[in-house]
Short mmCIF file of C-alpha atoms and ligand atoms in Angstrom, two decimals:
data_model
loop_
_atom_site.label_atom_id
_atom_site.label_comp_id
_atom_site.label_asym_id
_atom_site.label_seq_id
_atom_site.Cartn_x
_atom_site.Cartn_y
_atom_site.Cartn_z
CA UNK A 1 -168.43 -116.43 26.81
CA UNK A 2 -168.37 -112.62 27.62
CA UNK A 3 -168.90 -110.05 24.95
CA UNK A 4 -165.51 -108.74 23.27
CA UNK A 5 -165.73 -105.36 21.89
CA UNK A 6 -164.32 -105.60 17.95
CA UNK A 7 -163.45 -102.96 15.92
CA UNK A 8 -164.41 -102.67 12.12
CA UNK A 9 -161.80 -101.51 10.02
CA UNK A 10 -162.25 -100.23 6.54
CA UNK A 11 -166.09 -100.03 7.80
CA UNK A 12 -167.48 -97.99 4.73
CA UNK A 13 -166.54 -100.43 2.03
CA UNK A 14 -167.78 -103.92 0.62
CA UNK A 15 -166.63 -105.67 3.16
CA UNK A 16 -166.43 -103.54 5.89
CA UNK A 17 -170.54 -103.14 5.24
CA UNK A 18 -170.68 -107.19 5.41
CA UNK A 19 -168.65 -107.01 8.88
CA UNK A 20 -171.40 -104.73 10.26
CA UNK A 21 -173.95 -106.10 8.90
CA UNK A 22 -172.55 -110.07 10.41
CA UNK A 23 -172.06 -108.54 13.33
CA UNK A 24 -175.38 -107.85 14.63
CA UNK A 25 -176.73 -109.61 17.41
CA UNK A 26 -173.67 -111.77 17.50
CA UNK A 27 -173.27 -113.46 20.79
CA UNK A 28 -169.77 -113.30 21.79
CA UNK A 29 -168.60 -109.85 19.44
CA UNK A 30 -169.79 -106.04 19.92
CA UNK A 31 -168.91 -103.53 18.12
CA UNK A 32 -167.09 -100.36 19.65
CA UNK A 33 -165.25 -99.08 16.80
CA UNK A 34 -165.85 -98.30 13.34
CA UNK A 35 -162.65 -96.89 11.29
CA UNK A 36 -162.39 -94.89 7.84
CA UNK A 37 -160.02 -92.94 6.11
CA UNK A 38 -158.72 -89.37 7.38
CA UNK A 39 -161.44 -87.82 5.13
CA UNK A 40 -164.77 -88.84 6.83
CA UNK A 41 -163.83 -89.84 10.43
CA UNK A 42 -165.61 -87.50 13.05
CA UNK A 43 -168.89 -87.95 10.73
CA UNK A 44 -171.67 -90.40 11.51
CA UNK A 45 -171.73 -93.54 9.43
CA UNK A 46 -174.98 -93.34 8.28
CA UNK A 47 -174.33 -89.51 7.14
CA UNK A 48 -171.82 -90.88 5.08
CA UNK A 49 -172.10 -94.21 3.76
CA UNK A 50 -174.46 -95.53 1.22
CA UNK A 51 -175.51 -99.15 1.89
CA UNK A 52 -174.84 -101.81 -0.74
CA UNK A 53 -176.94 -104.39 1.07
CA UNK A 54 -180.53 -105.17 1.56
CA UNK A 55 -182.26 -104.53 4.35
CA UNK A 56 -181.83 -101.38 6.40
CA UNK A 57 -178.33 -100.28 8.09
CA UNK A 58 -177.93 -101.38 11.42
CA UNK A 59 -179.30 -98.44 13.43
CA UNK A 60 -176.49 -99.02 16.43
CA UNK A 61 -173.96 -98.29 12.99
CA UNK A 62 -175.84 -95.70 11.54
CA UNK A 63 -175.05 -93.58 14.83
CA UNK A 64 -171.44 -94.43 15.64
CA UNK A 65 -168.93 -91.66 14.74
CA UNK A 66 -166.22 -92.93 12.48
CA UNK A 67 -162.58 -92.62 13.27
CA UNK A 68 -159.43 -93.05 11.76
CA UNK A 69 -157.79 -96.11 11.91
CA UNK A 70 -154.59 -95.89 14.60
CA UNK A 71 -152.96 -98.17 17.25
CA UNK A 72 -154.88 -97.14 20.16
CA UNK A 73 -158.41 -98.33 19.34
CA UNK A 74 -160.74 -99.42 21.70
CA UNK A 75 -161.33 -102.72 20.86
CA UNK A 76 -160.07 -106.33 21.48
CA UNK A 77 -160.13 -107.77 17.85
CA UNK A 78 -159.83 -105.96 14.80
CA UNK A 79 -161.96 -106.84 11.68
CA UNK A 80 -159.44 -105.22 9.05
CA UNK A 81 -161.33 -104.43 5.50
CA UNK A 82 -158.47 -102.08 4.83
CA UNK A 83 -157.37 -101.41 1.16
CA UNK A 84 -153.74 -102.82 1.07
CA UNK A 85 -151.65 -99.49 1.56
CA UNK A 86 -153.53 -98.81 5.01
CA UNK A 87 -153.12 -102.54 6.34
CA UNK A 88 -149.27 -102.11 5.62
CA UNK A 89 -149.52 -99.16 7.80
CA UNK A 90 -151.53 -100.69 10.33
CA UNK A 91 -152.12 -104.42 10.97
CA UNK A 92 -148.92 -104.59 12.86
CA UNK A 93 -149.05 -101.42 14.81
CA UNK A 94 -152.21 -102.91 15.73
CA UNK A 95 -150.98 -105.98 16.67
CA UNK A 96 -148.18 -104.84 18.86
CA UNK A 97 -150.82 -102.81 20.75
CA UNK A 98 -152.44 -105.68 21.98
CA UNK A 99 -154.77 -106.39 19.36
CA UNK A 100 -155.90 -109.22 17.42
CA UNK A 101 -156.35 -108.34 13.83
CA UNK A 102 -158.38 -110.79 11.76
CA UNK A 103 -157.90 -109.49 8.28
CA UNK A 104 -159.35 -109.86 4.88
CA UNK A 105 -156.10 -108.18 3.24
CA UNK A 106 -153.31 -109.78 1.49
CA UNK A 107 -150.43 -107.90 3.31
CA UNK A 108 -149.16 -110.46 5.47
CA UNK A 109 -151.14 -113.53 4.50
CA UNK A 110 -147.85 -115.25 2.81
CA UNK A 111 -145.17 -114.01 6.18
CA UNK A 112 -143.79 -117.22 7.53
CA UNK A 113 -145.40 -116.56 10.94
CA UNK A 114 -148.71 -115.27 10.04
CA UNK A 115 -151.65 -118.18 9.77
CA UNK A 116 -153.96 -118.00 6.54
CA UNK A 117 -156.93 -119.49 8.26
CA UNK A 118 -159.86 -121.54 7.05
CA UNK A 119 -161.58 -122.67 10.22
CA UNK A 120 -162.58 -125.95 8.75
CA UNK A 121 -159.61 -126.87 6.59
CA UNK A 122 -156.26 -125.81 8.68
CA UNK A 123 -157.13 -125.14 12.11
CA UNK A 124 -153.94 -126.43 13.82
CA UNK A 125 -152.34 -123.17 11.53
CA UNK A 126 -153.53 -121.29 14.64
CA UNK A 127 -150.01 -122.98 16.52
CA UNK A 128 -148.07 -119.98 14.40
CA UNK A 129 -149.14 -117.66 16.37
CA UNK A 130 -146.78 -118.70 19.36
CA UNK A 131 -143.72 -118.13 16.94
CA UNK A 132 -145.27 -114.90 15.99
CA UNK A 133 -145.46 -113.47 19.46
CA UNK A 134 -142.10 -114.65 20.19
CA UNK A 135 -140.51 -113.59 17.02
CA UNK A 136 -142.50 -110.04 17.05
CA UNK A 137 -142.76 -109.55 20.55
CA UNK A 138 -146.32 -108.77 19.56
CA UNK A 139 -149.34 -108.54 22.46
CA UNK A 140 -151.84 -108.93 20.06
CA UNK A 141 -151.36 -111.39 16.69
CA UNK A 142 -152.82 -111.20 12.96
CA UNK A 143 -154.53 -114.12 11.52
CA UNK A 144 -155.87 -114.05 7.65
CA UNK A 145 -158.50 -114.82 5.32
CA UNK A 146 -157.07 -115.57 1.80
CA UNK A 147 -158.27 -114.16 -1.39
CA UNK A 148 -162.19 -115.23 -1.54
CA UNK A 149 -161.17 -117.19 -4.84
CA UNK A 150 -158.68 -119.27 -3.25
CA UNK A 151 -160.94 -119.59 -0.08
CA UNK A 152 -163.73 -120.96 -2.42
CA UNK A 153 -161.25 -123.66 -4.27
CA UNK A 154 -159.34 -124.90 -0.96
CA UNK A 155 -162.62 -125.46 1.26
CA UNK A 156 -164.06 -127.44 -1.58
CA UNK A 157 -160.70 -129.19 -2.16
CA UNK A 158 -160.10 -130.03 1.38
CA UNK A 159 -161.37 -133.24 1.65
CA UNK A 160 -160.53 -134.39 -0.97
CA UNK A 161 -156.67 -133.72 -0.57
CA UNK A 162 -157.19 -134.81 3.03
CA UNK A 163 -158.83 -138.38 1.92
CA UNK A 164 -157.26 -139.52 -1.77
CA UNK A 165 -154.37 -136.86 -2.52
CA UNK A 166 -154.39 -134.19 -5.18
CA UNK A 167 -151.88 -134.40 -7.79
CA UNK A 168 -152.71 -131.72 -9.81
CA UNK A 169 -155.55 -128.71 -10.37
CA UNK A 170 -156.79 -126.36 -12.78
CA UNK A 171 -159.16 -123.39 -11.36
CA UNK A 172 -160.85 -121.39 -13.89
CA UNK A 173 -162.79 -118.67 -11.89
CA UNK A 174 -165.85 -116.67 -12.71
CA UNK A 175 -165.96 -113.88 -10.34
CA UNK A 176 -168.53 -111.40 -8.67
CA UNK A 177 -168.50 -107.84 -9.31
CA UNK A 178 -168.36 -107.31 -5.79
CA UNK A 179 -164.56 -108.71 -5.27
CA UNK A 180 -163.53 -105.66 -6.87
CA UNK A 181 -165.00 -103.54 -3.81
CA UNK A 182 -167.25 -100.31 -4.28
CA UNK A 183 -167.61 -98.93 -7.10
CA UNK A 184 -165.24 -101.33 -8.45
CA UNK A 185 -165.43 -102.33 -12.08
CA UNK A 186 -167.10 -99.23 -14.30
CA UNK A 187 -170.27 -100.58 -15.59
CA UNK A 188 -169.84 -100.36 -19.30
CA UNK A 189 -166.72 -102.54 -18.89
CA UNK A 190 -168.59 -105.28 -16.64
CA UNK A 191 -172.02 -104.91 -18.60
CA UNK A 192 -172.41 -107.87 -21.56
CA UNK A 193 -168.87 -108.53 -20.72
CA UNK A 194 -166.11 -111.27 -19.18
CA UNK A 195 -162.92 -109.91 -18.18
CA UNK A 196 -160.61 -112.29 -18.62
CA UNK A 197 -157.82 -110.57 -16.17
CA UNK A 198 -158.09 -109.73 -12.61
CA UNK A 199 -154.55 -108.35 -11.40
CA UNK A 200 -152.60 -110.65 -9.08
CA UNK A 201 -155.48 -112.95 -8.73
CA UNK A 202 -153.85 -115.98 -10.30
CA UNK A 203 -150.83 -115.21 -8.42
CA UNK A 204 -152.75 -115.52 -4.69
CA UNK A 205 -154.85 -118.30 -6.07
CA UNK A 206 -151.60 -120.04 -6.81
CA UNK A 207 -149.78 -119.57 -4.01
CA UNK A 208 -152.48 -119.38 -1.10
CA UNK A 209 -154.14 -122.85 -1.81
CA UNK A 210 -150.66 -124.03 -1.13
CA UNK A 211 -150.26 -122.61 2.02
CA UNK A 212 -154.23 -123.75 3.03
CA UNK A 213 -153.61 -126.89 2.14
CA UNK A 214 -150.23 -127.77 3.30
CA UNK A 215 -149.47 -128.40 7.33
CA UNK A 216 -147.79 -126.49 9.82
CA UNK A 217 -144.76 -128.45 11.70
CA UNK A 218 -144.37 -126.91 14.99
CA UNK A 219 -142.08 -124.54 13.18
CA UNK A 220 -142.78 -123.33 9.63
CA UNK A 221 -145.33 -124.13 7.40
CA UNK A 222 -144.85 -126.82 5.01
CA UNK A 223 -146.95 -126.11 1.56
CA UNK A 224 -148.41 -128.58 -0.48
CA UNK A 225 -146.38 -129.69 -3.50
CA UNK A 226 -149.68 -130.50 -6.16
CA UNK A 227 -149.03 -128.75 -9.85
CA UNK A 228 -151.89 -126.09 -9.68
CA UNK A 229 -152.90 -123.38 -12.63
CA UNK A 230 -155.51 -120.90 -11.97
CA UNK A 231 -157.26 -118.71 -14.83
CA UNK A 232 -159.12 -115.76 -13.13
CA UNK A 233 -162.12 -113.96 -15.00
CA UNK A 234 -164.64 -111.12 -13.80
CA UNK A 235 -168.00 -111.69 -14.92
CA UNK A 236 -171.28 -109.47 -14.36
CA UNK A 237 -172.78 -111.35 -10.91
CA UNK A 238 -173.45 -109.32 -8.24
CA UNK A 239 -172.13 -111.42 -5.74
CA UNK A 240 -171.23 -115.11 -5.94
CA UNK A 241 -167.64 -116.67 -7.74
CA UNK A 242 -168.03 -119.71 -8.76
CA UNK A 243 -165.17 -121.88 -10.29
CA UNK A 244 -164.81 -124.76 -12.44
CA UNK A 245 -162.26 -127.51 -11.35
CA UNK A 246 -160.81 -130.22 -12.72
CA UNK A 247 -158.56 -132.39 -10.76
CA UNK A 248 -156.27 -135.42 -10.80
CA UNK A 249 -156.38 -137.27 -7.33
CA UNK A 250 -154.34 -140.18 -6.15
CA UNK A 251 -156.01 -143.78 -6.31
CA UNK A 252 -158.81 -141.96 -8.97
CA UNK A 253 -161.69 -141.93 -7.05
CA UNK A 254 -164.93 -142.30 -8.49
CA UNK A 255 -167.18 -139.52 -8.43
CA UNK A 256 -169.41 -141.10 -5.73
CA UNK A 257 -166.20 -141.31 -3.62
CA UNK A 258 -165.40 -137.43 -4.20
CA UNK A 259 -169.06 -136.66 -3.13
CA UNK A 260 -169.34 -138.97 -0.16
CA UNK A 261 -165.84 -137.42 0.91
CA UNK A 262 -167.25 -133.48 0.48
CA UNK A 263 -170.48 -134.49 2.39
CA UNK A 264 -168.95 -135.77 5.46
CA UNK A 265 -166.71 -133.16 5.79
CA UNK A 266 -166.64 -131.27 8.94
CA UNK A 267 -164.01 -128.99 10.77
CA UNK A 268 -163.16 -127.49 14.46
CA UNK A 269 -165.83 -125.09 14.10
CA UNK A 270 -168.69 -128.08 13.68
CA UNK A 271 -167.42 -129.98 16.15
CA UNK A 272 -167.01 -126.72 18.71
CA UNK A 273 -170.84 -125.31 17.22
CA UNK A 274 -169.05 -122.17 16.53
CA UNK A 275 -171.81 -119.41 16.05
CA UNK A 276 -170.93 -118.83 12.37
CA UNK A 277 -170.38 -122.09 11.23
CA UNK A 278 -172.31 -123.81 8.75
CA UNK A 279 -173.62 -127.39 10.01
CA UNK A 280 -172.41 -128.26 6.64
CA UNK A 281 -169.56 -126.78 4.86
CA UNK A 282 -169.90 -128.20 1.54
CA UNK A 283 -173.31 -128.43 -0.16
CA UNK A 284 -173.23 -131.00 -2.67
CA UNK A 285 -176.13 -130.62 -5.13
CA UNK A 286 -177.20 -133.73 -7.48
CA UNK A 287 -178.54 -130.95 -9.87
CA UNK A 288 -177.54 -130.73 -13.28
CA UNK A 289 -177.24 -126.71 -13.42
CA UNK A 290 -176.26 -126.11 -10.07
CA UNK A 291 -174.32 -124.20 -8.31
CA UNK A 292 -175.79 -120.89 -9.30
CA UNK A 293 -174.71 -117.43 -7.74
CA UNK A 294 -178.25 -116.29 -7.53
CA UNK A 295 -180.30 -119.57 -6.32
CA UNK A 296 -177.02 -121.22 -4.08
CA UNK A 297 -175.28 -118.25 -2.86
CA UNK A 298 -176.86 -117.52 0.44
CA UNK A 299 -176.76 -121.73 1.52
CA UNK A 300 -176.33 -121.80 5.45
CA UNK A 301 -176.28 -117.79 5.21
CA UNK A 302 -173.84 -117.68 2.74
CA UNK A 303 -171.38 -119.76 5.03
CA UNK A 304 -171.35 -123.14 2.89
CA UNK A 305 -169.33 -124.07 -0.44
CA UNK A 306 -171.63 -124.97 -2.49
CA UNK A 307 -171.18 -127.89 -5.33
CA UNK A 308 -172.06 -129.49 -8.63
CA UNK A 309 -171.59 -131.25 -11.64
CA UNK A 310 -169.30 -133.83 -9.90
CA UNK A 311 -168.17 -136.14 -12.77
CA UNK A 312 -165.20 -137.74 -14.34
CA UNK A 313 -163.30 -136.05 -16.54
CA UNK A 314 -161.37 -137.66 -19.56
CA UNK A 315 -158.29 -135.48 -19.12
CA UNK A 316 -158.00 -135.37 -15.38
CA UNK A 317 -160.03 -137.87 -13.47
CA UNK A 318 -162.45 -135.83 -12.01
CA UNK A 319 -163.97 -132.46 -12.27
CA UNK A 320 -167.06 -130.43 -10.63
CA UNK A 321 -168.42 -126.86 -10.15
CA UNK A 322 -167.86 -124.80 -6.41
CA UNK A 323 -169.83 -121.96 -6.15
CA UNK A 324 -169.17 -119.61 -2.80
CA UNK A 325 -170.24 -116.23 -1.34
CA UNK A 326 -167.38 -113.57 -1.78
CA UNK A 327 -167.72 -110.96 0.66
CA UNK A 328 -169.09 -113.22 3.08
CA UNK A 329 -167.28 -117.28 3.03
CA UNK A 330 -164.67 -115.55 1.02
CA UNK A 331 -164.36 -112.39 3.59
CA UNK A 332 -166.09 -110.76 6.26
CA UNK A 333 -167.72 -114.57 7.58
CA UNK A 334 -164.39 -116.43 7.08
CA UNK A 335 -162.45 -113.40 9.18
CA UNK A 336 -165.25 -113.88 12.26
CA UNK A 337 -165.17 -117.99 12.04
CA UNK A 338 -161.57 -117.36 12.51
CA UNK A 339 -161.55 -115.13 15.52
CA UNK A 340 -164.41 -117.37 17.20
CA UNK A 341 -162.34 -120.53 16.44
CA UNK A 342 -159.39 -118.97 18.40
CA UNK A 343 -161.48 -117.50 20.97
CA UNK A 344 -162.84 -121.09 21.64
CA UNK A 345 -159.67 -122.39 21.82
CA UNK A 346 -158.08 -119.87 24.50
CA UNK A 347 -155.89 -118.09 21.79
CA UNK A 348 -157.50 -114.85 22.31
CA UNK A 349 -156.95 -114.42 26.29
CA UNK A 350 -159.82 -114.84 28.85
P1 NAP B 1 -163.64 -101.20 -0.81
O1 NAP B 1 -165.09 -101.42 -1.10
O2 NAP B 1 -162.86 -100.36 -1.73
O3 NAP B 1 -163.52 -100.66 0.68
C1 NAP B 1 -162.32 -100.25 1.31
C2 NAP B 1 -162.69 -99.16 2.29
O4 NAP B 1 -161.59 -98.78 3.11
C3 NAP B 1 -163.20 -97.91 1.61
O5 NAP B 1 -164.55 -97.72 1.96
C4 NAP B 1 -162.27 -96.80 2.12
O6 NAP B 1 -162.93 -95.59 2.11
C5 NAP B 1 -161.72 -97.38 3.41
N1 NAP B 1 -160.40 -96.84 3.80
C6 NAP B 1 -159.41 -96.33 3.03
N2 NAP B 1 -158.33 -95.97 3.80
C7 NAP B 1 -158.67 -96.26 5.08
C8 NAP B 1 -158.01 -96.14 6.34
N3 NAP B 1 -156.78 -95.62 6.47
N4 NAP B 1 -158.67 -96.56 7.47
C9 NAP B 1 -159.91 -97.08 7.40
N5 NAP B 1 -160.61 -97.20 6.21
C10 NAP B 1 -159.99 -96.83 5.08
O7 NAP B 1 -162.87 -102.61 -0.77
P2 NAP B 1 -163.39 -104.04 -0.23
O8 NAP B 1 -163.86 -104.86 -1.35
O9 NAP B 1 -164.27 -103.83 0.95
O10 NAP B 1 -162.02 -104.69 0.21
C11 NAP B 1 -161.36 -104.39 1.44
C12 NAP B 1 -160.15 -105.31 1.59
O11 NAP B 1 -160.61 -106.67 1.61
C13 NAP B 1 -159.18 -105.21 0.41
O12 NAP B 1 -157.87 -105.31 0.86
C14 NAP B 1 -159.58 -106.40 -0.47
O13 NAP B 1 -158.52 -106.86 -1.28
C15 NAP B 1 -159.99 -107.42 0.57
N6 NAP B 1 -160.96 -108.44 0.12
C16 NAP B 1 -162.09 -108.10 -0.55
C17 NAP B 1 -163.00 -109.09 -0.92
C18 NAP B 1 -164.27 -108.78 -1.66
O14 NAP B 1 -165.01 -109.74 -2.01
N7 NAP B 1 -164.62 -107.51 -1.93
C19 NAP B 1 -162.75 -110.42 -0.58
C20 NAP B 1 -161.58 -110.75 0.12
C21 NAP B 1 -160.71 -109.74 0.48
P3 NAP B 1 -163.44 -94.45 3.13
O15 NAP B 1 -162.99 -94.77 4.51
O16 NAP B 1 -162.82 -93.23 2.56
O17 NAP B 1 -164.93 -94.46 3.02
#
């Protein structure tokens, strides 16, 4: 596969840092375009942009000049990390340059022609993007990454909707500090503290899952029609939300079943040995404390779901614990799984 050159978009912020810091040495991706707001482009990245992660910034990144984002970048795929205002301005301009914009922004992941990928769990999705381009007249396409809460519940879920059903689903999420980007929550509010309110959150949760895990037709989507309640809360972890579920599913499985079906589950990107793809998706840990955001986080380099705690659960039937990386399974990683699974399949041009 030749190298594409990819743009970063957004590059200063959380996950515009996680982008760059993904990107290096990847086999198929360079970077040859690094975009931030009107105020610091011409400046050198590393003159400008304090690192959030450890290790060293990536040298080639410390020296590139930043521009501002427009519709003429030099780049085949854009990585967008844009805050919401500048991906409504330009995603689409993007897109009908030519570009393909893999973004981490909810702008247009609900538009009836716009895929809200997870590589593993709704691959076929990708078929949207020939309505797109006919609809839009587009060059270039956008594909999205949901909100890294509702990433985190539908990967887990996958399976098991796939296999027995689900009938209904409660989510009640305890989220990372670093969801709310940099500096994000003020410290004396996040400190000793759970928020229990994280605007629009239960919205997305709500209405993304249904989207993830219902099919696409040929023409439109089709969502899946399971009750589901999310309650969202912001807790002081650096990285790492983890969610408790509890779930009614069809036939009530035991909790052996649910496992067995979470194990074996494996997507396009396994079978096609996509460079970022975990060689399992979901961890399932026999541990009675796990998943934690500080020992479980980083499984498969933070590209796994990890989960615990399977068991029954006297209201519901069954309920566990999914535990997965934010900025990476719920952002930056998801967005590049994406664009390798449609480079693999031919989406992307030669
Ligand atoms: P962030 O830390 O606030 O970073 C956003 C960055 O975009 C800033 O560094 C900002 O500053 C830059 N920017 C502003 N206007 C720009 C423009 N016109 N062109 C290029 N860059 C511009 O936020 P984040 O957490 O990285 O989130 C980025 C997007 O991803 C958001 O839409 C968010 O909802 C979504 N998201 C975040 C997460 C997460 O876990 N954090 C997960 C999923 C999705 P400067 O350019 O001025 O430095």
């Amino acid at each position: 596969m030749r190298k594409r050159k990819v743009a970063v978009l957004g590059a200063t912020g959380t996950v515009g840092q996680r982008f760059i810091g993904l990107l290096q040495g990847h086999p198929w991706f360079e970077i040859s375009a690094l975009t931030t707001s009107d105020a610091k482009a011409g400046k050198r990245y590393g003159d400008v942009t304090p690192w959030h992660w450890s290790g060293e910034m990536p040298a080639n990144a410390a020296g590139m000049t930043l521009q501002p984002t427009s519709a003429d970048l030099d780049a085949e795929i854009c990585f967008s990390a844009l805050p919401a205002d500048a991906a409504e301005q330009w995603e689409a301009a993007l897109a009908k340059t030519g570009h393909h914009v893999f973004s981490n922004v909810k702008t247009h992941r609900m538009d009836d022609d716009v895929p809200l990928l997870i590589a593993e769990v709704n691959a076929e999705h990708m078929h949207a993007l020939e309505v797109q381009r006919r609809k839009r007249g587009w060059s270039g396409s956008i594909v999205t990454n949901g909100n890294c809460s509702a990433i985190g519940f539908a990967l887990a879920a996958a399976p098991l909707h796939k296999t027995f059903g689900i009938e209904r689903a409660v989510v009640t999420t305890m989220q990372a500090l670093s969801g709310a980007g940099y500096p994000g929550v003020a410290s004396l509010d996040a400190l000793d503290n759970v928020v229990p309110f994280i605007a629009e959150e239960e919205e997305k949760m709500q209405q993304e899952t249904k989207k993830f895990l219902g099919t696409w037709d040929g023409k439109r989507f089709v969502e899946a029609t399971f009750a589901f309640s999310a309650h969202c809360n912001r807790v002081s972890v650096r990285d790492g939300h983890t969610e408790t579920v509890s779930l009614t599913l069809r036939g009530s499985p035991s909790p052996d079943a649910v496992k067995s079906a979470m194990r074996d589950f494996r997507g396009r990107p396994q079978e096609l040995k996509l460079p970022t793809a975990p060689e399992h998706p979901i961890h399932v840990r026999d541990g009675r404390d796990r998943p934690q955001p500080i020992l479980d986080r980083d499984t498969e380099r933070g590209m796994a779901a990890v989960v615990g705690r399977v068991r029954e659960d006297p209201a519901m039937g069954i309920k566990y614990v999914v535990l997965t990386h934010n900025t990476i399974r719920g952002a930056a990683g998801a967005s590049i799984l994406n664009a390798e699974l449609l480079a693999a399949e031919g989406c992307l041009g030669n």
